[in-house]
Every structure is written in structure tokens, then in C-alpha cells.
Amino acid sequence: MKKILFPLILLLVLIVSACSNGTTEKDKGNATKEKEQKTITYQSENGPIKVPAHPKRVVLLSGFTGNVLSLGVNVVGADIWSKNSPAFKDQLKDAQEVSEDNIEKIIELKPDLIIGLSTTKNLDKLKKIAPTVTYTWGKVDYLTQHIEIGKLLNKEKEAKDWVEDFQKRAHAAGDKIRAKIGENATVSVIESFGKELYVYGDNWARGTEILYQSMKLKMPEKVKEKALKSGYYTLSTEVLPEYAGDYVILSKYSDADDSFQKTESYKNIPAVKNNHVFEMEGNGASFNDPITLEKQLKFFEESFLGKALF
């Protein structure tokens, strides 16, 4: 009996030892993998760069703040335009205002990732603080840009899912709006900033990407002629009626000069007479990130189709 029992005990010991060694090797493998995942290699415009796999302290020196926030990544510092946007107010309440010139302030924030534009100054100094990735403004369309930000933050799937869902909803809203106002009705996007008036093309924020690209609404020929290629065109009060479509989205800053709205030439614009002018808050409208776009989509749906429908 003892002769049989001893080999069995020895076999059990060997099995337990092997399992123990296997687990150790597996744990080592997982630990190595976890260590490797502390960084990822992002293919930036300037070549591959190692960035945190899960960044926790991002500094934004550009207009991509809403893209980062929408993907649930913490922002510790942002440019003045982002800080002043009502759309980001709550999410940036603890973030500091930073600029490319205030290197000391950025160092104090201890960022693990910095995002800027290709035109950002002091890039050599910034790169010594944390991995710094820059983008050329307008090099890709606004949706592709969001997916690029998603890749950078290791959240490509989340970014692609939002893009797909947003496009479906914007297209559907556009179908409803065109059915109501007519396929040939024109829409202008005009902004009152300071003492200046501007009219915009189809890719210069202020909701233009939604209206013209996603919703397929028509642009007046005069606007197409002057603003489509350049993105925007400066207007005088006298010629404003020539650029006003059947409907006008008026992006208006609270401190802007609104004296043009008191002139007879403005009051006689058909869109004004027909109550087809929809005033949108100008502050923050110059972004085209998911947070801002969601806000603008809701505004357009309510303006064209009525609040009762939503």
C-alpha cells in the first residue's frame, strides 16, 4: 500500500509545483504586458511618438478641448478660448488657463500629454515637459479630426462610435428640416463679433459643418462665391442683405455691436421679416468638437422644427 501511495503523493507534488510555476509565468507575462501598456505609439503628423496609454493630466493649447473632454479624459490646463466656452464650463472648472508662452505654468501642472497646433510656439520646450502632439488646423475634416484625437487617447472605438451615431442623427434632422422649409431654401451663417460682421462657408465651425455637410442645406450663391473657399468673408452692413439666405443663423457675442440690426436695410431682409433669423450664442460657437456639435444640433432642431418636437 505504501509503495503505491508514495508515487501518488510525489505526482501530486509535481503537479502542484508545475501549476504554481505556470501561474508565476502567467503573472509575469501579465505584468510585462501591463507595463508595456503604459505607453502606446501614436502616428502623428511628424512621425511616431510614444504617449501615455491612459493619459490623466492633459494640457490643451488648441481648439481640441471638447474632443478630449467628450472622450472622458481629464484636462488640467486649457487655452483661454476653451476656458471661456459655456459648453465646457463645468468640465473645466478645475482646469487652469494656460498658453504656449507660459511654460512655467504648464510645468507646474505636471501634464502627461500636451496637445497643440503645428503653429504652437515653444514646441521644443514643451516636448521636454511631456509628450507633445500637434495637428495642422483644417488638414482633415472635423469628424476625422475627432477620430485622430481618439487614436491619440487610446479611445479610437469610442470616437468612431460617436461619429457614426452623430452623423445618423444629423442626417435625419436634415431630412426633416428640408422637408419643412423646402429643398431649395437657403441658409446663411453670419456672425457679429466686435464691430465686424462675417459670413461663413461650410467648414468654419458656428454649426456650418452640421448645416451644410451633414444636413445638406443650401448656401446662397453669393456666400458660396465669397466664403466657400476661404471659409469666411467680412461683410459691411450695407451689403449684408445680399448674403442673407431664406434663413439666417446669427452667431452673436454679448458684447458685439448690434447697431446693424436697427438699420432699415437689415429690417427689410426677407428672413428678418419672416422671423427666420435664429440667434445663437457666439461665445463657444467657434469650436467643432462633439460637445459643441451636440449643443448646436439641438439648437438647429429646435429652431427649424420647433421645441415641442424634442
Coordinates of C-alpha atoms in Angstrom, one line a residue:
M1 CA 0.0 0.0 0.0
K2 CA 2.8 2.3 1.0
K3 CA 4.6 1.6 -2.3
I4 CA 1.5 2.7 -4.2
L5 CA 0.8 5.8 -2.1
F6 CA 4.3 7.3 -2.3
P7 CA 4.4 7.6 -6.1
L8 CA 0.9 9.2 -6.0
I9 CA 2.0 11.8 -3.4
L10 CA 5.1 12.6 -5.5
L11 CA 2.9 13.0 -8.6
L12 CA 0.6 15.4 -6.8
V13 CA 3.5 17.5 -5.6
L14 CA 4.9 17.7 -9.1
I15 CA 1.5 18.8 -10.5
V16 CA 1.1 21.5 -7.8
S17 CA 4.6 22.7 -8.4
A18 CA 4.0 22.9 -12.2
C19 CA 0.8 24.8 -11.7
S20 CA 2.5 27.1 -9.3
N21 CA 5.3 27.8 -11.8
G22 CA 2.8 28.2 -14.6
T23 CA 0.8 30.8 -12.6
T24 CA 4.0 32.6 -11.9
E25 CA 5.0 32.7 -15.5
K26 CA 1.5 33.9 -16.4
D27 CA 1.6 36.6 -13.8
K28 CA 5.0 37.7 -15.1
G29 CA 3.6 37.9 -18.6
N30 CA 0.6 39.9 -17.4
A31 CA 2.9 42.3 -15.5
T32 CA 5.1 42.8 -18.6
K33 CA 2.0 43.4 -20.8
E34 CA 0.7 45.9 -18.2
K35 CA 4.0 47.7 -18.1
E36 CA 4.1 47.8 -21.9
Q37 CA 0.6 49.3 -22.0
K38 CA 1.7 52.3 -20.0
T39 CA 2.6 53.9 -23.4
I40 CA 1.4 53.5 -26.9
T41 CA 2.9 54.6 -30.2
Y42 CA 0.8 57.3 -31.9
Q43 CA 1.4 58.0 -35.6
S44 CA 1.4 61.8 -35.6
E45 CA 1.9 64.2 -38.4
N46 CA 5.6 64.4 -37.5
G47 CA 6.1 60.7 -37.2
P48 CA 5.6 58.1 -34.4
I49 CA 5.6 59.3 -30.8
K50 CA 5.2 57.4 -27.5
V51 CA 2.3 58.8 -25.5
P52 CA 0.6 57.6 -22.3
A53 CA -1.8 54.7 -23.0
H54 CA -4.2 56.2 -20.4
P55 CA -3.4 60.0 -20.1
K56 CA -4.6 61.5 -16.9
R57 CA -3.3 65.1 -17.0
V58 CA -3.7 66.7 -20.4
V59 CA -2.9 70.2 -21.4
L60 CA -4.6 71.8 -24.4
L61 CA -3.1 74.6 -26.3
S62 CA -5.5 74.4 -29.2
G63 CA -9.2 74.1 -30.1
F64 CA -9.4 70.3 -29.4
T65 CA -10.5 70.6 -25.8
G66 CA -14.1 69.4 -26.4
N67 CA -12.7 66.4 -28.3
V68 CA -10.7 65.3 -25.3
L69 CA -13.4 66.1 -22.7
S70 CA -16.0 64.1 -24.7
L71 CA -13.8 61.0 -24.5
G72 CA -13.7 61.2 -20.7
V73 CA -10.1 62.3 -20.4
N74 CA -9.0 64.7 -17.6
V75 CA -7.9 68.2 -18.7
V76 CA -5.7 70.1 -16.3
G77 CA -4.9 73.1 -18.5
A78 CA -6.7 74.7 -21.5
D79 CA -6.4 77.8 -23.7
I80 CA -8.4 80.9 -22.9
W81 CA -11.0 80.3 -25.7
S82 CA -11.8 76.9 -24.2
K83 CA -12.0 78.2 -20.7
N84 CA -14.5 80.9 -21.9
S85 CA -16.7 78.4 -23.7
P86 CA -20.0 77.9 -21.9
A87 CA -20.1 74.4 -23.3
F88 CA -17.0 73.4 -21.3
K89 CA -17.6 75.5 -18.2
D90 CA -18.5 72.7 -15.8
Q91 CA -15.9 70.2 -17.0
L92 CA -13.1 72.8 -17.0
K93 CA -13.9 74.4 -13.6
D94 CA -10.8 72.9 -12.0
A95 CA -8.5 73.3 -15.1
Q96 CA -6.1 76.2 -15.3
E97 CA -5.9 78.7 -18.1
V98 CA -2.6 78.2 -20.0
S99 CA -0.9 79.5 -23.0
E100 CA 2.1 78.5 -25.2
D101 CA 4.0 81.4 -23.7
N102 CA 3.6 80.5 -20.1
I103 CA 6.0 77.5 -19.9
E104 CA 6.3 77.7 -16.1
K105 CA 2.6 77.4 -15.5
I106 CA 2.5 74.3 -17.7
I107 CA 5.4 72.7 -15.8
E108 CA 3.5 73.3 -12.5
L109 CA 0.5 71.3 -13.9
K110 CA 2.7 68.2 -14.4
P111 CA 1.0 67.1 -17.6
D112 CA 1.5 63.6 -19.0
L113 CA 0.3 64.8 -22.5
I114 CA 0.3 68.1 -24.3
I115 CA -1.8 68.8 -27.5
G116 CA -1.3 71.8 -29.7
L117 CA -1.3 73.1 -33.2
S118 CA 1.5 72.9 -35.7
T119 CA 1.9 76.7 -35.3
T120 CA 2.2 76.5 -31.5
K121 CA 5.3 78.4 -30.2
N122 CA 7.9 76.9 -27.9
L123 CA 7.4 73.3 -29.0
D124 CA 11.0 72.4 -28.2
K125 CA 10.4 73.5 -24.6
L126 CA 7.0 71.8 -24.4
K127 CA 8.4 68.5 -25.6
K128 CA 10.8 68.4 -22.6
I129 CA 7.8 68.7 -20.2
A130 CA 5.6 65.9 -21.7
P131 CA 4.9 64.1 -25.0
T132 CA 3.6 66.8 -27.3
V133 CA 1.4 66.1 -30.3
T134 CA 0.4 68.8 -32.7
Y135 CA -2.1 69.0 -35.6
T136 CA -2.4 71.3 -38.6
W137 CA -5.7 73.0 -38.4
G138 CA -8.0 72.1 -41.2
K139 CA -5.7 69.4 -42.6
V140 CA -8.5 66.8 -42.1
D141 CA -12.3 67.3 -41.7
Y142 CA -13.8 67.8 -38.3
L143 CA -15.0 64.2 -37.9
T144 CA -11.7 62.6 -39.0
Q145 CA -10.0 65.0 -36.5
H146 CA -12.1 63.6 -33.7
I147 CA -11.1 60.1 -34.6
E148 CA -7.5 61.1 -34.7
I149 CA -7.8 62.5 -31.1
G150 CA -9.4 59.2 -30.2
K151 CA -6.4 57.3 -31.6
L152 CA -4.1 59.6 -29.6
L153 CA -6.0 59.0 -26.4
N154 CA -6.3 55.2 -27.0
K155 CA -10.1 55.6 -27.4
E156 CA -10.5 55.2 -31.2
K157 CA -13.5 53.0 -30.9
E158 CA -15.4 55.5 -28.7
A159 CA -14.5 58.2 -31.2
K160 CA -15.7 56.2 -34.2
D161 CA -18.9 55.2 -32.4
W162 CA -19.8 58.8 -31.7
V163 CA -19.0 59.9 -35.3
E164 CA -21.3 57.2 -36.7
D165 CA -24.1 58.0 -34.3
F166 CA -23.9 61.8 -34.7
Q167 CA -23.9 61.5 -38.5
K168 CA -27.1 59.4 -38.4
R169 CA -28.9 61.9 -36.2
A170 CA -27.7 65.0 -38.1
H171 CA -28.7 63.4 -41.4
A172 CA -32.1 62.5 -40.1
A173 CA -32.6 66.0 -38.7
G174 CA -31.6 67.5 -42.1
D175 CA -34.2 65.4 -43.9
K176 CA -36.9 66.7 -41.6
I177 CA -35.7 70.3 -41.9
R178 CA -35.5 70.2 -45.7
A179 CA -39.0 68.6 -45.8
K180 CA -40.3 71.5 -43.8
I181 CA -38.5 74.5 -45.4
G182 CA -38.1 73.2 -48.9
E183 CA -35.2 71.6 -50.7
N184 CA -34.2 74.9 -52.3
A185 CA -34.4 77.1 -49.2
T186 CA -31.1 78.7 -48.4
V187 CA -29.4 79.2 -45.1
S188 CA -26.7 81.7 -44.2
V189 CA -24.4 81.6 -41.1
I190 CA -23.5 85.2 -40.1
E191 CA -21.5 86.3 -37.0
S192 CA -21.4 89.6 -35.2
F193 CA -18.1 89.9 -33.4
G194 CA -16.9 93.2 -32.0
K195 CA -17.7 95.7 -34.7
E196 CA -17.4 93.3 -37.5
L197 CA -19.8 91.0 -39.5
Y198 CA -18.7 87.8 -41.1
V199 CA -20.4 85.2 -43.2
Y200 CA -19.2 81.6 -43.2
G201 CA -18.6 78.7 -45.6
D202 CA -19.2 75.0 -44.9
N203 CA -16.2 74.2 -42.6
W204 CA -15.6 77.1 -40.2
A205 CA -17.4 76.0 -37.1
R206 CA -20.5 78.1 -36.0
G207 CA -22.5 75.0 -36.9
T208 CA -21.6 75.2 -40.6
E209 CA -20.4 71.6 -40.8
I210 CA -23.7 70.4 -39.5
L211 CA -25.9 72.6 -41.7
Y212 CA -24.1 72.3 -45.0
Q213 CA -22.2 69.0 -44.8
S214 CA -24.5 66.8 -42.7
M215 CA -27.9 68.3 -43.2
K216 CA -27.3 69.2 -46.8
L217 CA -28.9 72.6 -46.5
K218 CA -28.3 75.0 -49.4
M219 CA -25.9 78.0 -49.2
P220 CA -26.8 81.3 -51.1
E221 CA -24.8 81.7 -54.3
K222 CA -23.3 84.9 -53.1
V223 CA -22.0 83.2 -49.9
K224 CA -20.7 80.3 -52.0
E225 CA -18.9 82.7 -54.2
K226 CA -17.1 84.6 -51.4
A227 CA -16.9 82.4 -48.4
L228 CA -16.8 78.7 -49.5
K229 CA -13.2 78.6 -50.5
S230 CA -11.7 80.9 -47.8
G231 CA -14.0 79.7 -45.0
Y232 CA -15.3 83.2 -44.1
Y233 CA -15.8 86.6 -45.6
T234 CA -16.0 90.0 -43.9
L235 CA -19.2 92.0 -44.6
S236 CA -20.4 95.6 -44.2
T237 CA -23.9 96.4 -43.0
E238 CA -24.7 97.8 -46.5
V239 CA -24.1 94.5 -48.3
L240 CA -25.4 92.2 -45.6
P241 CA -28.8 91.7 -47.4
E242 CA -27.0 90.3 -50.4
Y243 CA -25.6 87.4 -48.3
A244 CA -28.7 86.6 -46.2
G245 CA -30.4 83.4 -47.2
D246 CA -34.1 82.5 -46.7
Y247 CA -33.0 81.5 -43.1
V248 CA -30.2 83.1 -41.1
I249 CA -28.2 81.7 -38.2
L250 CA -26.9 84.7 -36.4
S251 CA -23.9 83.9 -34.1
K252 CA -23.9 86.8 -31.8
Y253 CA -21.5 87.7 -29.0
S254 CA -23.0 89.5 -26.0
D255 CA -20.6 92.5 -26.3
A256 CA -20.8 92.7 -30.1
D257 CA -22.0 95.9 -31.8
D258 CA -25.6 95.1 -32.8
S259 CA -26.4 98.5 -34.3
F260 CA -26.7 96.9 -37.8
Q261 CA -29.9 95.2 -36.5
K262 CA -31.5 98.6 -36.1
T263 CA -30.9 99.7 -39.7
E264 CA -33.7 99.7 -42.3
S265 CA -31.6 97.5 -44.7
Y266 CA -31.4 94.8 -42.0
K267 CA -35.1 95.1 -41.1
N268 CA -36.1 94.7 -44.8
I269 CA -34.2 91.4 -45.2
P270 CA -36.9 88.7 -46.0
A271 CA -35.5 86.4 -43.4
V272 CA -35.9 89.1 -40.8
K273 CA -39.4 90.0 -41.9
N274 CA -40.4 86.3 -41.8
N275 CA -38.9 85.6 -38.4
H276 CA -36.4 83.3 -39.9
V277 CA -33.4 84.6 -38.1
F278 CA -32.2 82.3 -35.3
E279 CA -29.8 83.9 -32.8
M280 CA -27.1 81.6 -31.5
E281 CA -24.7 82.4 -28.7
G282 CA -21.4 83.4 -30.3
N283 CA -19.2 82.6 -27.3
G284 CA -18.0 79.0 -27.8
A285 CA -19.5 78.7 -31.3
S286 CA -16.1 78.7 -32.9
F287 CA -15.4 75.1 -31.9
N288 CA -16.5 72.0 -33.8
D289 CA -15.9 69.2 -31.2
P290 CA -18.6 66.7 -30.1
I291 CA -19.7 68.7 -27.0
T292 CA -20.2 71.9 -29.1
L293 CA -21.7 70.0 -32.0
E294 CA -24.3 68.2 -29.9
K295 CA -25.3 71.6 -28.5
Q296 CA -25.6 73.1 -31.9
L297 CA -27.5 70.2 -33.4
K298 CA -30.1 70.6 -30.7
F299 CA -30.3 74.3 -31.3
F300 CA -30.9 73.8 -35.1
E301 CA -33.5 71.1 -34.5
E302 CA -35.4 73.4 -32.1
S303 CA -35.0 76.5 -34.3
F304 CA -36.2 74.9 -37.6
L305 CA -38.6 72.3 -36.3
G306 CA -39.9 73.7 -33.0
K307 CA -39.1 72.9 -29.4
A308 CA -42.3 70.9 -29.0
L309 CA -40.9 68.2 -31.2
F310 CA -38.0 67.5 -28.9

